[in-house]
Coordinates of C-alpha atoms in Angstrom, one line a residue:
M1 CA -12.8 9.7 -31.4
G2 CA -9.0 9.2 -31.0
V3 CA -6.6 11.6 -29.5
S4 CA -4.8 13.8 -32.0
L5 CA -1.1 13.5 -32.7
K6 CA -0.5 17.0 -31.6
L7 CA -2.2 16.5 -28.3
R8 CA -0.3 13.2 -27.7
V9 CA 3.1 14.8 -28.4
T10 CA 2.2 17.7 -26.1
L11 CA 1.1 15.4 -23.3
I12 CA 4.3 13.3 -23.7
Q13 CA 6.4 16.4 -23.5
L14 CA 4.5 17.6 -20.5
G15 CA 4.8 14.2 -18.8
C16 CA 8.6 14.0 -19.5
G17 CA 9.0 17.6 -18.3
L18 CA 7.1 17.0 -15.1
F19 CA 9.0 13.8 -14.5
F20 CA 12.4 15.5 -14.9
T21 CA 11.1 18.5 -12.8
A22 CA 10.1 16.1 -10.0
L23 CA 13.3 14.2 -10.3
S24 CA 15.3 17.4 -10.2
A25 CA 13.3 18.8 -7.3
G26 CA 13.7 15.6 -5.4
T27 CA 17.4 15.4 -6.1
L28 CA 17.9 19.1 -5.2
G29 CA 15.7 18.5 -2.1
V30 CA 17.9 15.7 -0.9
L31 CA 21.1 17.8 -1.7
S32 CA 19.5 20.8 0.0
R33 CA 18.5 18.8 3.0
N34 CA 22.0 17.4 3.3
R35 CA 23.4 20.9 2.9
E36 CA 21.0 22.3 5.5
F37 CA 21.8 19.6 8.0
S38 CA 25.5 20.0 7.3
D39 CA 25.3 23.8 7.9
L40 CA 23.1 23.2 11.0
H41 CA 25.7 20.7 12.3
D42 CA 28.5 23.2 11.9
R43 CA 26.5 26.0 13.5
A44 CA 25.3 23.8 16.3
A45 CA 28.8 22.5 16.9
A46 CA 30.2 26.0 17.1
E47 CA 27.3 27.2 19.4
L48 CA 27.6 24.2 21.7
F49 CA 31.3 24.6 21.9
H50 CA 30.8 28.2 22.8
I51 CA 28.1 27.5 25.3
S52 CA 30.0 24.5 26.9
G53 CA 33.0 26.8 27.1
K54 CA 31.0 29.6 28.7
V55 CA 29.4 27.2 31.2
G56 CA 32.8 25.6 31.9
A57 CA 34.4 28.9 32.2
L58 CA 31.7 30.1 34.6
I59 CA 32.3 27.1 36.8
E60 CA 36.1 27.4 36.6
E61 CA 35.8 31.1 37.4
T62 CA 33.6 30.3 40.4
M63 CA 36.1 27.7 41.6
R64 CA 38.9 30.2 41.3
D65 CA 36.9 32.8 43.1
I66 CA 36.1 30.3 46.0
D67 CA 39.8 29.6 46.3
L68 CA 40.5 33.4 46.5
L69 CA 37.7 34.0 49.1
S70 CA 38.9 31.1 51.2
S71 CA 42.3 32.8 51.6
V72 CA 40.8 36.1 52.9
P73 CA 42.0 36.5 56.6
A74 CA 38.5 37.5 57.9
V75 CA 37.2 34.2 56.4
L76 CA 40.0 32.2 57.9
D77 CA 39.7 33.8 61.4
R78 CA 38.8 30.9 63.8
D79 CA 36.9 33.2 66.2
D80 CA 33.4 32.3 65.1
A81 CA 31.7 32.2 68.5
G82 CA 29.7 35.4 67.8
F83 CA 28.5 34.4 64.3
T84 CA 24.8 33.9 63.6
S85 CA 23.3 30.6 64.4
F86 CA 20.0 29.3 63.0
I87 CA 19.9 26.1 65.0
G88 CA 16.6 25.9 66.8
A89 CA 15.5 29.3 65.3
D90 CA 11.9 30.4 65.2
E91 CA 11.1 32.7 62.3
R92 CA 8.5 34.5 64.3
T93 CA 10.9 35.6 67.0
F94 CA 14.3 35.4 65.3
S95 CA 16.4 38.6 64.8
Y96 CA 19.9 39.1 63.5
R97 CA 22.6 40.2 66.0
Q98 CA 25.7 40.4 63.9
G99 CA 29.0 41.6 65.2
P100 CA 31.6 43.7 63.3
A101 CA 33.6 40.6 62.1
E102 CA 30.5 38.9 60.7
L103 CA 29.3 42.1 59.1
G104 CA 32.6 42.5 57.4
I105 CA 32.4 39.0 55.9
V106 CA 28.7 39.6 54.9
A107 CA 29.8 42.8 53.1
L108 CA 32.5 40.8 51.3
F109 CA 30.1 38.1 50.2
A110 CA 27.4 40.6 49.2
A111 CA 29.8 42.6 47.0
Y112 CA 30.8 39.4 45.2
R113 CA 27.2 38.4 44.7
A114 CA 26.3 41.8 43.3
S115 CA 29.1 41.7 40.7
H116 CA 28.3 38.1 39.5
P117 CA 24.7 37.9 38.2
G118 CA 24.7 34.2 37.9
V119 CA 25.4 33.7 41.7
S120 CA 22.4 33.3 43.9
A121 CA 24.3 33.2 47.3
V122 CA 27.7 33.3 48.9
Y123 CA 27.8 31.6 52.4
M124 CA 30.0 30.0 55.0
G125 CA 29.1 27.3 57.6
R126 CA 31.3 26.5 60.7
E127 CA 31.8 23.4 62.7
N128 CA 30.0 25.1 65.7
G129 CA 26.8 25.3 63.5
T130 CA 27.0 29.0 62.8
F131 CA 26.1 30.2 59.3
V132 CA 27.1 33.5 57.5
R133 CA 25.4 34.5 54.2
S134 CA 25.8 37.3 51.7
H135 CA 22.2 38.4 52.3
P136 CA 19.5 37.6 54.9
R137 CA 17.6 34.3 54.6
T138 CA 14.0 34.7 53.3
S139 CA 12.7 32.6 56.2
P140 CA 15.0 32.4 59.3
T141 CA 13.9 28.8 60.1
D142 CA 15.8 26.1 62.0
Y143 CA 18.9 25.5 60.0
D144 CA 22.1 23.5 60.6
P145 CA 24.7 24.0 57.8
R146 CA 26.6 20.9 58.9
L147 CA 23.6 18.7 57.7
R148 CA 23.4 20.2 54.2
P149 CA 24.7 18.4 51.1
W150 CA 27.1 21.2 50.2
Y151 CA 28.8 21.0 53.6
M152 CA 29.2 17.3 53.6
A153 CA 30.4 17.3 50.0
A154 CA 33.2 19.8 50.9
L155 CA 34.3 17.8 54.0
A156 CA 34.4 14.6 51.9
S157 CA 37.2 16.3 49.8
P158 CA 38.9 18.8 52.2
D159 CA 41.9 19.3 50.0
R160 CA 40.1 20.7 46.8
T161 CA 37.2 22.7 45.5
V162 CA 34.1 20.6 44.8
V163 CA 31.1 21.2 42.5
T164 CA 28.1 19.6 44.3
E165 CA 25.2 17.6 42.8
P166 CA 22.1 19.8 42.4
Y167 CA 20.1 20.1 45.6
A168 CA 16.9 21.7 46.7
S169 CA 17.0 25.1 48.3
V170 CA 15.5 25.4 51.9
T171 CA 13.9 28.8 51.6
N172 CA 12.5 28.7 48.0
D173 CA 11.5 26.4 45.1
D174 CA 14.8 26.8 43.2
I175 CA 17.5 24.2 42.8
N176 CA 21.1 25.1 43.8
I177 CA 24.4 23.9 42.5
G178 CA 27.2 24.6 45.0
V179 CA 30.9 25.3 44.4
V180 CA 32.3 24.7 47.9
R181 CA 35.6 24.4 49.6
A182 CA 36.5 23.2 53.1
L183 CA 38.3 25.7 55.5
T184 CA 41.1 23.9 57.3
D185 CA 43.7 24.9 59.9
G186 CA 47.4 24.4 59.8
T187 CA 47.0 20.7 60.6
G188 CA 44.6 20.2 57.8
A189 CA 41.6 19.8 60.1
P190 CA 38.4 21.4 58.8
F191 CA 36.7 24.0 60.8
G192 CA 34.1 25.2 58.2
V193 CA 33.0 25.3 54.6
L194 CA 32.9 28.2 52.2
G195 CA 30.4 28.0 49.2
I196 CA 28.9 29.9 46.2
D197 CA 25.5 28.8 44.9
L198 CA 24.5 28.9 41.2
T199 CA 20.7 28.3 40.8
L200 CA 19.1 26.5 37.9
S201 CA 16.8 29.4 37.1
S202 CA 19.8 31.7 36.8
L203 CA 21.5 29.2 34.5
S204 CA 18.4 28.9 32.4
S205 CA 18.2 32.6 32.0
Y206 CA 21.9 32.6 31.1
L207 CA 21.3 30.0 28.4
A208 CA 18.1 31.7 27.0
G209 CA 20.3 34.7 26.0
S210 CA 22.7 32.3 24.2
V211 CA 20.4 30.6 21.7
S212 CA 20.6 32.0 18.2
L213 CA 18.9 29.3 16.1
D214 CA 15.2 29.4 15.2
D215 CA 12.7 27.0 16.9
S216 CA 15.4 25.6 19.2
S217 CA 16.3 25.2 22.9
L218 CA 19.5 24.7 24.8
L219 CA 19.7 22.4 27.9
L220 CA 22.3 21.5 30.5
V221 CA 22.0 17.9 31.7
D222 CA 24.0 16.4 34.5
G223 CA 25.6 12.9 34.5
T224 CA 22.4 11.3 35.9
G225 CA 20.1 12.6 33.2
K226 CA 18.5 15.5 35.2
V227 CA 17.9 18.8 33.4
L228 CA 19.9 21.5 35.2
A229 CA 19.0 24.4 32.9
N230 CA 16.8 24.9 29.9
S231 CA 16.5 28.0 27.7
D232 CA 12.7 27.5 27.4
G233 CA 12.4 27.0 31.2
T234 CA 10.8 23.5 31.2
Y235 CA 11.7 20.2 32.8
L236 CA 14.0 21.8 35.3
F237 CA 15.5 19.3 37.7
R238 CA 13.4 16.6 36.1
P239 CA 14.6 13.5 34.1
L240 CA 15.4 14.4 30.5
D241 CA 13.5 11.3 29.4
E242 CA 10.2 13.0 30.3
S243 CA 10.7 15.5 27.5
G244 CA 10.9 12.7 24.9
L245 CA 14.7 12.9 24.5
P246 CA 16.3 9.6 25.8
F247 CA 19.2 10.4 28.1
S248 CA 20.9 7.2 26.9
A249 CA 21.1 8.6 23.4
V250 CA 22.5 11.9 24.8
A251 CA 25.2 10.1 26.8
N252 CA 26.3 8.2 23.7
A253 CA 25.9 10.9 21.1
F254 CA 29.1 12.9 21.5
G255 CA 31.4 12.2 18.7
L256 CA 28.6 10.7 16.5
G257 CA 27.4 14.0 15.0
Y258 CA 23.7 14.3 15.8
F259 CA 20.6 12.1 16.2
S260 CA 16.8 12.6 15.7
A261 CA 14.3 12.3 18.6
P262 CA 11.0 13.8 19.8
Y263 CA 11.1 16.7 22.2
R264 CA 7.7 17.8 23.7
G265 CA 6.0 16.0 20.8
T266 CA 8.1 17.7 18.1
R267 CA 10.5 15.8 16.0
S268 CA 13.9 17.4 16.5
V269 CA 17.6 17.2 15.6
V270 CA 19.7 16.9 18.7
F271 CA 23.4 17.9 19.1
V272 CA 25.5 17.2 22.2
H273 CA 28.7 18.5 23.7
P274 CA 30.2 17.7 27.1
V275 CA 30.9 20.2 29.9
S276 CA 34.1 18.6 31.0
V277 CA 34.6 20.6 34.3
A278 CA 31.3 19.3 35.8
G279 CA 30.7 16.1 33.9
W280 CA 27.5 17.6 32.4
Y281 CA 26.2 17.8 28.9
S282 CA 25.1 20.8 26.9
V283 CA 22.3 19.7 24.5
L284 CA 21.1 21.8 21.5
R285 CA 17.7 20.8 20.2
V286 CA 16.5 22.2 16.8
A287 CA 13.0 21.3 15.4
E288 CA 13.3 19.4 12.1
R289 CA 10.3 21.4 10.7
S290 CA 12.4 24.6 10.7
V291 CA 15.1 22.8 8.6
M292 CA 12.6 21.1 6.3
A293 CA 10.8 24.4 5.7
R294 CA 13.9 25.9 4.1
V295 CA 14.4 22.6 2.0
I296 CA 10.8 22.7 0.8
K297 CA 11.1 26.4 -0.1
T298 CA 14.1 25.6 -2.3
A299 CA 12.4 22.7 -4.0
L300 CA 9.3 24.8 -4.8
E301 CA 11.4 27.5 -6.3
V302 CA 13.0 24.9 -8.6
I303 CA 9.6 23.5 -9.5
L304 CA 8.2 26.9 -10.5
I305 CA 11.2 27.8 -12.6
S306 CA 11.3 24.4 -14.3
S307 CA 7.6 24.4 -15.0
G308 CA 7.8 27.8 -16.7
A309 CA 10.7 26.6 -18.9
I310 CA 8.8 23.4 -19.8
A311 CA 5.6 25.3 -20.7
L312 CA 7.6 27.6 -23.1
L313 CA 9.4 24.6 -24.6
V314 CA 6.1 22.7 -25.2
L315 CA 4.5 25.8 -27.0
V316 CA 7.5 26.1 -29.3
N317 CA 7.5 22.4 -30.1
A318 CA 3.8 22.4 -30.8
A319 CA 4.2 25.2 -33.3
A320 CA 7.1 23.4 -35.0
L321 CA 5.2 20.1 -35.0
G322 CA 2.2 21.6 -36.8
A323 CA 4.3 23.3 -39.5
L324 CA 6.7 20.4 -40.2
V325 CA 4.6 17.3 -39.6
L326 CA 0.8 17.7 -39.0
R327 CA -0.2 19.7 -42.1
P328 CA 1.8 17.5 -44.5
V329 CA 0.4 14.4 -42.8
A330 CA -3.2 15.8 -43.2
S331 CA -2.5 16.2 -46.9
L332 CA -1.3 12.6 -47.2
E333 CA -4.3 11.5 -45.3
R334 CA -6.7 13.1 -47.8
E335 CA -5.0 11.5 -50.7
V336 CA -5.1 8.0 -49.1
A337 CA -8.8 8.5 -48.3
R338 CA -9.5 9.4 -51.9
I339 CA -7.8 6.2 -53.2
A340 CA -9.5 4.0 -50.5
G341 CA -12.9 5.5 -51.4
A342 CA -12.4 4.8 -55.1
A343 CA -11.1 1.3 -54.4
D344 CA -9.0 1.7 -57.5
W345 CA -5.6 0.2 -56.7
K346 CA -4.1 1.7 -59.9
L347 CA -4.2 5.2 -58.5
R348 CA -1.1 6.7 -56.8
V349 CA -0.3 9.4 -54.1
P350 CA 1.4 12.5 -55.4
G351 CA 4.6 13.7 -53.7
V352 CA 4.1 15.4 -50.3
A353 CA 6.0 18.5 -49.5
G354 CA 7.5 18.6 -46.0
T355 CA 10.3 16.7 -44.3
P356 CA 12.3 14.0 -46.1
E357 CA 10.7 11.4 -43.8
L358 CA 7.2 12.3 -45.1
E359 CA 8.4 12.2 -48.7
S360 CA 9.8 8.8 -48.1
L361 CA 6.4 7.8 -46.5
S362 CA 4.5 8.8 -49.7
R363 CA 6.9 6.8 -51.9
A364 CA 6.5 3.8 -49.5
F365 CA 2.7 4.1 -49.7
N366 CA 2.9 4.0 -53.5
K367 CA 5.0 0.9 -53.3
A368 CA 2.4 -0.6 -51.0
L369 CA -0.3 0.2 -53.6
D370 CA 1.8 -1.7 -56.2
A371 CA 1.9 -4.7 -53.9
V372 CA -1.9 -4.4 -53.2
E373 CA -2.6 -4.4 -57.0
E374 CA -0.4 -7.5 -57.5
Y375 CA -2.1 -9.1 -54.5
S376 CA -5.6 -8.4 -55.8
D377 CA -4.8 -10.1 -59.0
G378 CA -3.3 -13.1 -57.2
R379 CA -6.2 -13.3 -54.8
D380 CA -8.7 -13.8 -57.7
R381 CA -6.6 -16.7 -59.0
A382 CA -6.3 -18.2 -55.5
L383 CA -10.1 -18.0 -55.0
Q384 CA -10.6 -20.1 -58.0
E385 CA -8.1 -22.7 -56.9
L386 CA -9.6 -22.7 -53.4
E387 CA -13.1 -23.5 -54.7
L388 CA -11.7 -26.5 -56.5
S389 CA -9.7 -27.6 -53.4
H390 CA -12.8 -27.2 -51.2
Q391 CA -14.8 -29.6 -53.3
G392 CA -12.0 -32.2 -53.0
L393 CA -11.8 -31.7 -49.2
E394 CA -15.5 -32.3 -48.7
R395 CA -15.1 -35.7 -50.5
K396 CA -12.1 -36.6 -48.2
V397 CA -13.9 -35.6 -45.0
A398 CA -16.9 -37.9 -46.0
E399 CA -14.6 -40.8 -46.6
R400 CA -12.7 -40.3 -43.4
T401 CA -15.9 -40.0 -41.4
A402 CA -17.1 -43.3 -42.7
S403 CA -13.8 -44.9 -41.8
L404 CA -14.0 -43.6 -38.2
L405 CA -17.5 -44.8 -37.8
E406 CA -16.4 -48.2 -38.9
A407 CA -13.5 -48.2 -36.5
K408 CA -15.8 -47.1 -33.6
E409 CA -18.1 -50.0 -34.3
R410 CA -15.2 -52.4 -34.3
A411 CA -14.0 -51.0 -30.9
E412 CA -17.4 -51.3 -29.4
Q413 CA -17.8 -54.8 -30.7
A414 CA -14.3 -55.7 -29.1
D415 CA -15.4 -54.2 -25.8
R416 CA -18.6 -56.3 -25.9
V417 CA -16.5 -59.4 -26.7
K418 CA -14.1 -58.5 -23.8
S419 CA -17.1 -58.1 -21.3
A420 CA -18.5 -61.4 -22.5
F421 CA -15.1 -63.1 -22.1
M422 CA -14.7 -61.8 -18.6
A423 CA -18.2 -63.0 -17.7
T424 CA -17.4 -66.4 -19.1
M425 CA -14.1 -66.4 -17.2
S426 CA -15.9 -65.5 -14.0
H427 CA -18.3 -68.4 -14.4
E428 CA -16.2 -71.1 -16.2
L429 CA -13.1 -70.7 -14.0
R430 CA -14.6 -69.9 -10.6
T431 CA -17.2 -72.7 -10.7
P432 CA -14.7 -75.6 -11.0
L433 CA -12.3 -73.9 -8.6
N434 CA -15.0 -73.6 -6.0
S435 CA -15.8 -77.3 -6.5
I436 CA -12.2 -78.2 -6.1
L437 CA -12.0 -76.2 -2.9
G438 CA -15.2 -77.7 -1.6
F439 CA -14.2 -81.3 -2.3
T440 CA -10.7 -80.9 -1.1
G441 CA -12.1 -79.4 2.1
I442 CA -14.3 -82.4 2.6
I443 CA -11.3 -84.7 2.1
A444 CA -9.0 -82.6 4.3
Q445 CA -11.6 -82.8 7.1
K446 CA -11.5 -86.6 6.7
L447 CA -15.3 -86.8 6.1
A448 CA -14.7 -89.3 3.2
G449 CA -12.3 -91.4 5.3
P450 CA -8.9 -91.3 7.0
L451 CA -5.8 -89.8 5.3
N452 CA -2.2 -90.6 5.8
A453 CA 0.4 -87.8 6.2
E454 CA 1.4 -87.7 2.5
Q455 CA -2.2 -87.5 1.4
E456 CA -2.9 -84.6 3.9
K457 CA 0.2 -82.8 2.5
Q458 CA -1.0 -83.3 -1.1
I459 CA -4.5 -82.2 -0.3
G460 CA -3.1 -79.1 1.4
M461 CA -1.0 -78.3 -1.7
V462 CA -4.1 -78.7 -4.0
Q463 CA -6.1 -76.3 -1.7
G464 CA -3.4 -73.7 -1.7
S465 CA -3.0 -73.8 -5.4
A466 CA -6.7 -73.5 -5.9
R467 CA -7.0 -70.6 -3.6
H468 CA -4.0 -68.9 -5.3
L469 CA -5.6 -69.4 -8.7
L470 CA -9.0 -68.1 -7.5
S471 CA -7.2 -65.0 -6.0
L472 CA -5.5 -64.4 -9.4
I473 CA -8.8 -64.7 -11.2
N474 CA -10.5 -62.2 -8.8
D475 CA -7.6 -59.8 -9.3
V476 CA -7.9 -59.9 -13.1
L477 CA -11.7 -59.4 -12.9
D478 CA -11.3 -56.5 -10.4
I479 CA -8.7 -54.7 -12.6
S480 CA -10.9 -55.2 -15.7
K481 CA -13.9 -53.7 -13.9
I482 CA -11.9 -50.8 -12.7
E483 CA -10.5 -50.0 -16.1
A484 CA -14.0 -50.3 -17.6
G485 CA -15.4 -48.0 -14.9
Q486 CA -17.9 -50.7 -13.8
L487 CA -16.6 -51.3 -10.3
N488 CA -18.9 -49.7 -7.7
V489 CA -18.1 -49.0 -4.1
S490 CA -20.5 -48.6 -1.2
I491 CA -19.3 -45.8 1.1
E492 CA -20.2 -46.2 4.8
R493 CA -18.7 -45.6 8.3
V494 CA -16.0 -48.2 8.8
D495 CA -14.2 -49.0 12.1
C496 CA -10.6 -49.0 10.9
A497 CA -9.3 -50.6 14.0
E498 CA -11.7 -53.6 13.6
S499 CA -10.8 -53.9 9.9
V500 CA -7.0 -53.9 10.7
L501 CA -7.4 -56.6 13.4
Q502 CA -9.4 -58.8 11.0
A503 CA -6.8 -58.5 8.3
M504 CA -4.0 -59.3 10.8
D505 CA -5.9 -62.4 12.0
L506 CA -6.0 -63.7 8.4
V507 CA -2.3 -63.3 7.7
R508 CA -1.1 -64.2 11.2
P509 CA -0.7 -68.0 10.4
A510 CA 1.5 -67.2 7.4
A511 CA 3.6 -64.7 9.5
E512 CA 4.0 -67.3 12.3
A513 CA 5.0 -69.9 9.7
K514 CA 7.9 -67.7 8.7
G515 CA 8.8 -66.7 12.2
L516 CA 7.8 -63.1 11.8
S517 CA 6.5 -60.8 14.5
L518 CA 3.2 -59.3 13.5
T519 CA 2.3 -56.2 15.7
G520 CA -0.3 -53.5 15.6
E521 CA -0.4 -50.0 17.1
L522 CA -4.0 -48.7 17.2
P523 CA -4.7 -45.7 19.4
D524 CA -7.9 -45.3 21.4
G525 CA -10.5 -43.0 19.8
L526 CA -9.3 -43.6 16.2
P527 CA -11.9 -42.0 13.9
H528 CA -14.0 -44.1 11.6
A529 CA -13.2 -44.0 7.9
L530 CA -15.6 -43.2 5.0
A531 CA -15.0 -46.3 2.8
D532 CA -16.3 -49.5 1.4
R533 CA -15.9 -52.0 4.2
R534 CA -15.1 -55.0 1.9
R535 CA -12.8 -53.1 -0.3
L536 CA -10.9 -51.5 2.7
G537 CA -10.4 -55.1 4.1
Q538 CA -9.2 -56.2 0.6
I539 CA -6.6 -53.4 0.5
L540 CA -5.4 -54.2 4.1
L541 CA -5.2 -58.0 3.4
N542 CA -3.3 -57.4 0.2
L543 CA -0.8 -55.0 1.8
L544 CA -0.2 -57.4 4.8
S545 CA 0.1 -60.4 2.5
N546 CA 2.8 -58.6 0.5
A547 CA 4.6 -57.5 3.6
V548 CA 4.7 -61.1 4.9
K549 CA 5.6 -62.5 1.5
F550 CA 8.6 -60.2 1.0
T551 CA 9.9 -60.4 4.6
E552 CA 12.2 -63.3 5.5
H553 CA 12.9 -62.2 9.1
G554 CA 12.1 -59.4 11.4
V555 CA 8.8 -57.5 12.0
V556 CA 5.6 -56.6 10.1
R557 CA 4.0 -53.7 11.9
V558 CA 0.6 -52.1 11.3
S559 CA -0.3 -48.6 12.8
A560 CA -3.1 -46.2 12.3
R561 CA -3.6 -42.5 13.2
A562 CA -5.8 -39.5 12.3
S563 CA -4.3 -36.5 10.4
G564 CA -5.8 -33.6 8.6
G565 CA -9.4 -35.0 8.3
A566 CA -8.2 -38.4 7.2
V567 CA -7.3 -41.8 8.7
L568 CA -3.8 -43.0 7.8
I569 CA -3.0 -46.7 8.0
E570 CA 0.7 -47.7 7.7
V571 CA 2.0 -51.2 6.9
A572 CA 5.8 -51.4 7.6
D573 CA 8.1 -54.4 7.2
T574 CA 11.8 -55.2 7.4
G575 CA 11.8 -57.1 4.1
I576 CA 13.8 -56.9 1.0
G577 CA 12.9 -53.3 0.1
I578 CA 12.7 -51.8 -3.4
R579 CA 15.3 -50.1 -5.5
E580 CA 14.7 -46.5 -6.5
A581 CA 14.7 -47.4 -10.2
D582 CA 11.9 -50.0 -9.7
R583 CA 9.4 -47.8 -7.8
E584 CA 7.8 -46.3 -10.8
K585 CA 6.3 -49.6 -12.1
L586 CA 5.0 -50.9 -8.7
F587 CA 1.5 -49.4 -9.2
K588 CA 1.2 -50.4 -12.9
P589 CA -0.9 -53.5 -13.7
F590 CA 1.0 -56.8 -14.3
S591 CA 4.3 -55.1 -13.3
Q592 CA 6.6 -56.8 -10.8
V593 CA 10.0 -55.9 -9.4
D594 CA 11.0 -59.6 -9.5
D595 CA 10.6 -60.2 -13.3
G596 CA 11.8 -63.1 -15.4
T597 CA 11.2 -66.9 -15.5
A598 CA 13.4 -67.6 -12.5
R599 CA 11.7 -65.1 -10.1
K600 CA 11.5 -66.1 -6.5
Y601 CA 8.1 -64.6 -5.5
E602 CA 4.7 -65.5 -7.1
G603 CA 2.0 -63.1 -8.2
T604 CA 0.4 -61.3 -11.1
G605 CA 1.7 -57.8 -10.3
L606 CA -1.9 -56.6 -9.8
G607 CA -2.1 -56.3 -6.0
L608 CA -0.6 -52.8 -5.5
S609 CA -2.3 -51.5 -8.7
I610 CA -5.7 -52.7 -7.4
C611 CA -5.1 -51.2 -4.0
K612 CA -4.2 -47.8 -5.5
R613 CA -7.3 -47.8 -7.8
L614 CA -9.6 -48.9 -4.9
A615 CA -8.2 -46.3 -2.5
E616 CA -8.7 -43.5 -5.1
L617 CA -12.3 -44.7 -5.8
M618 CA -13.0 -44.2 -2.1
G619 CA -11.6 -40.7 -2.1
G620 CA -8.2 -41.7 -0.6
G621 CA -4.8 -42.5 -1.8
I622 CA -1.7 -44.6 -1.3
E623 CA 2.0 -43.8 -0.9
L624 CA 5.1 -46.0 -0.6
D625 CA 8.5 -45.4 1.0
S626 CA 11.2 -48.1 0.7
R627 CA 14.9 -48.6 1.3
F628 CA 16.5 -51.5 -0.6
G629 CA 17.5 -54.2 1.8
K630 CA 16.0 -52.4 4.8
G631 CA 12.3 -52.6 4.4
T632 CA 9.2 -50.9 3.0
T633 CA 6.4 -48.7 4.4
V634 CA 3.1 -48.4 2.6
T635 CA 0.6 -45.7 3.8
V636 CA -3.0 -45.8 2.7
R637 CA -5.3 -42.8 3.4
F638 CA -9.1 -42.7 3.7
P639 CA -11.4 -39.8 4.5
A640 CA -12.4 -39.6 8.2
T641 CA -15.9 -39.1 9.5
D642 CA -17.1 -35.5 10.4
G643 CA -15.0 -33.9 13.1
G644 CA -12.7 -36.9 13.2
Q645 CA -14.9 -38.6 15.8
P646 CA -15.2 -42.4 16.0

């Protein structure tokens, strides 16, 4: 039972509605995604600018503070003989013995540390190895400040404040970043170093309070790719690449907006901003899923609203369709069924109330009934005429069949006459020719008596003509058998190299008589061919004879090789070559390039045609490549034995 029109229209409307809903949701999703990422970019840029500024300001403030502390008279006092020294100290026996001057400096350092939460320590080392610190060391072990990275970094640039590379703390597992300055006398000679340490843990805590975006983290990375601080507390002082974010992308990202990369297995959007004071990078990482969640929510809202509107539209259209189309169409259908059941083409459909289109349809149906009535009358007349025509056609078919049978009998008789003629030709022409060749051979061998030079010459001409004529007769008989499908081949394993050498021996006298070089290139291990040994030799002899005949000077070369389960034998010469326009007729029987009564080269034009037919009968083929005036190469192909083994 077919699907009703109402259901079809409803389904089409639903399909169109769903398509446009999906299209709208997809378009809105793309726009929403672009808007979300644009907003995220703006927020991230502002946040990174703020964070980079705060970190830069923190470092700049610390650098200014170190400059101020380095100008305090107590710090600049050269009398440091009584300061604490940890050189050679044993934590089990060590005890602090600080004088008033050192205690004053310690109080100054401690007050600064207490008022700056991000500072882990304020300290001073002297050239005599003493070390003054804002608070006691956790473990008073052997310690020489002159060997520490911060001390050496300050002495390397004694005229300015330096931010050190991150370095490991001696007394805990934290990583320190030092802001240090060398203390110098009036001559510029250093006598100590003043420093303030910022730890990575304190920086991470500082950053954790600065992140405002959902599912995100904020990192500080130095110029070598190490994580200096991280709001989620991971990968501290480890290569950024271990988290999945490539540092090379971070170093090249500033000014390019943002890029996407994995972070701890989560696909994230990454924003970068430089911290110019220290040569670091502030990196904001936001998970893509948090962005896409908002995009998906927007798309779902659009889909729900659109689906409701489409459902309402479909209901309204279904009601209108029933009233305006379906009920009038049902009435028209009943009238049509009544007329068809009665098979009375003189009946007509009454007018159908409804849309103008349906009224036009009822009028068109009545016109169709007029045509059917006229056709019915004409059909009866045509059937009568067809019956008369059918009787005449049967008579013509019988006459034509008799004519064809007579023509078939004549063709079969002609074929029998042709076969008889070929048999007669084979016997009547070959018998005397063989006798001529036999008797001239006896005479040429001087068995019947001596011959003078002229007689030997004449006898040789008679033998050559007889052999040529016998070859022509054999060619005519071969092509006749091939065309009649009566030429049988005996397939066996044939040594191609042996057949090539035999054919070369037969044509070598003719080649030497013309001063031609006849060469062969036969590789070791050449596979045997699956072919008729005699017919393969016939093909090779024909191709070599043609090459010698059409070459006046130069080389005739024969080569063989295995390729793709076949044996390929090439016969190449440096003869007259063949024009492009003449190549099509080379393989046709009785066709020659050198046509006309004054042609230079003898032959029937059957040689290449026979070679092609024979090669195809043995499952092979033949191809020709030639350049006029340069020479010709003929390649004949035969199937090789299994596995290509000889």
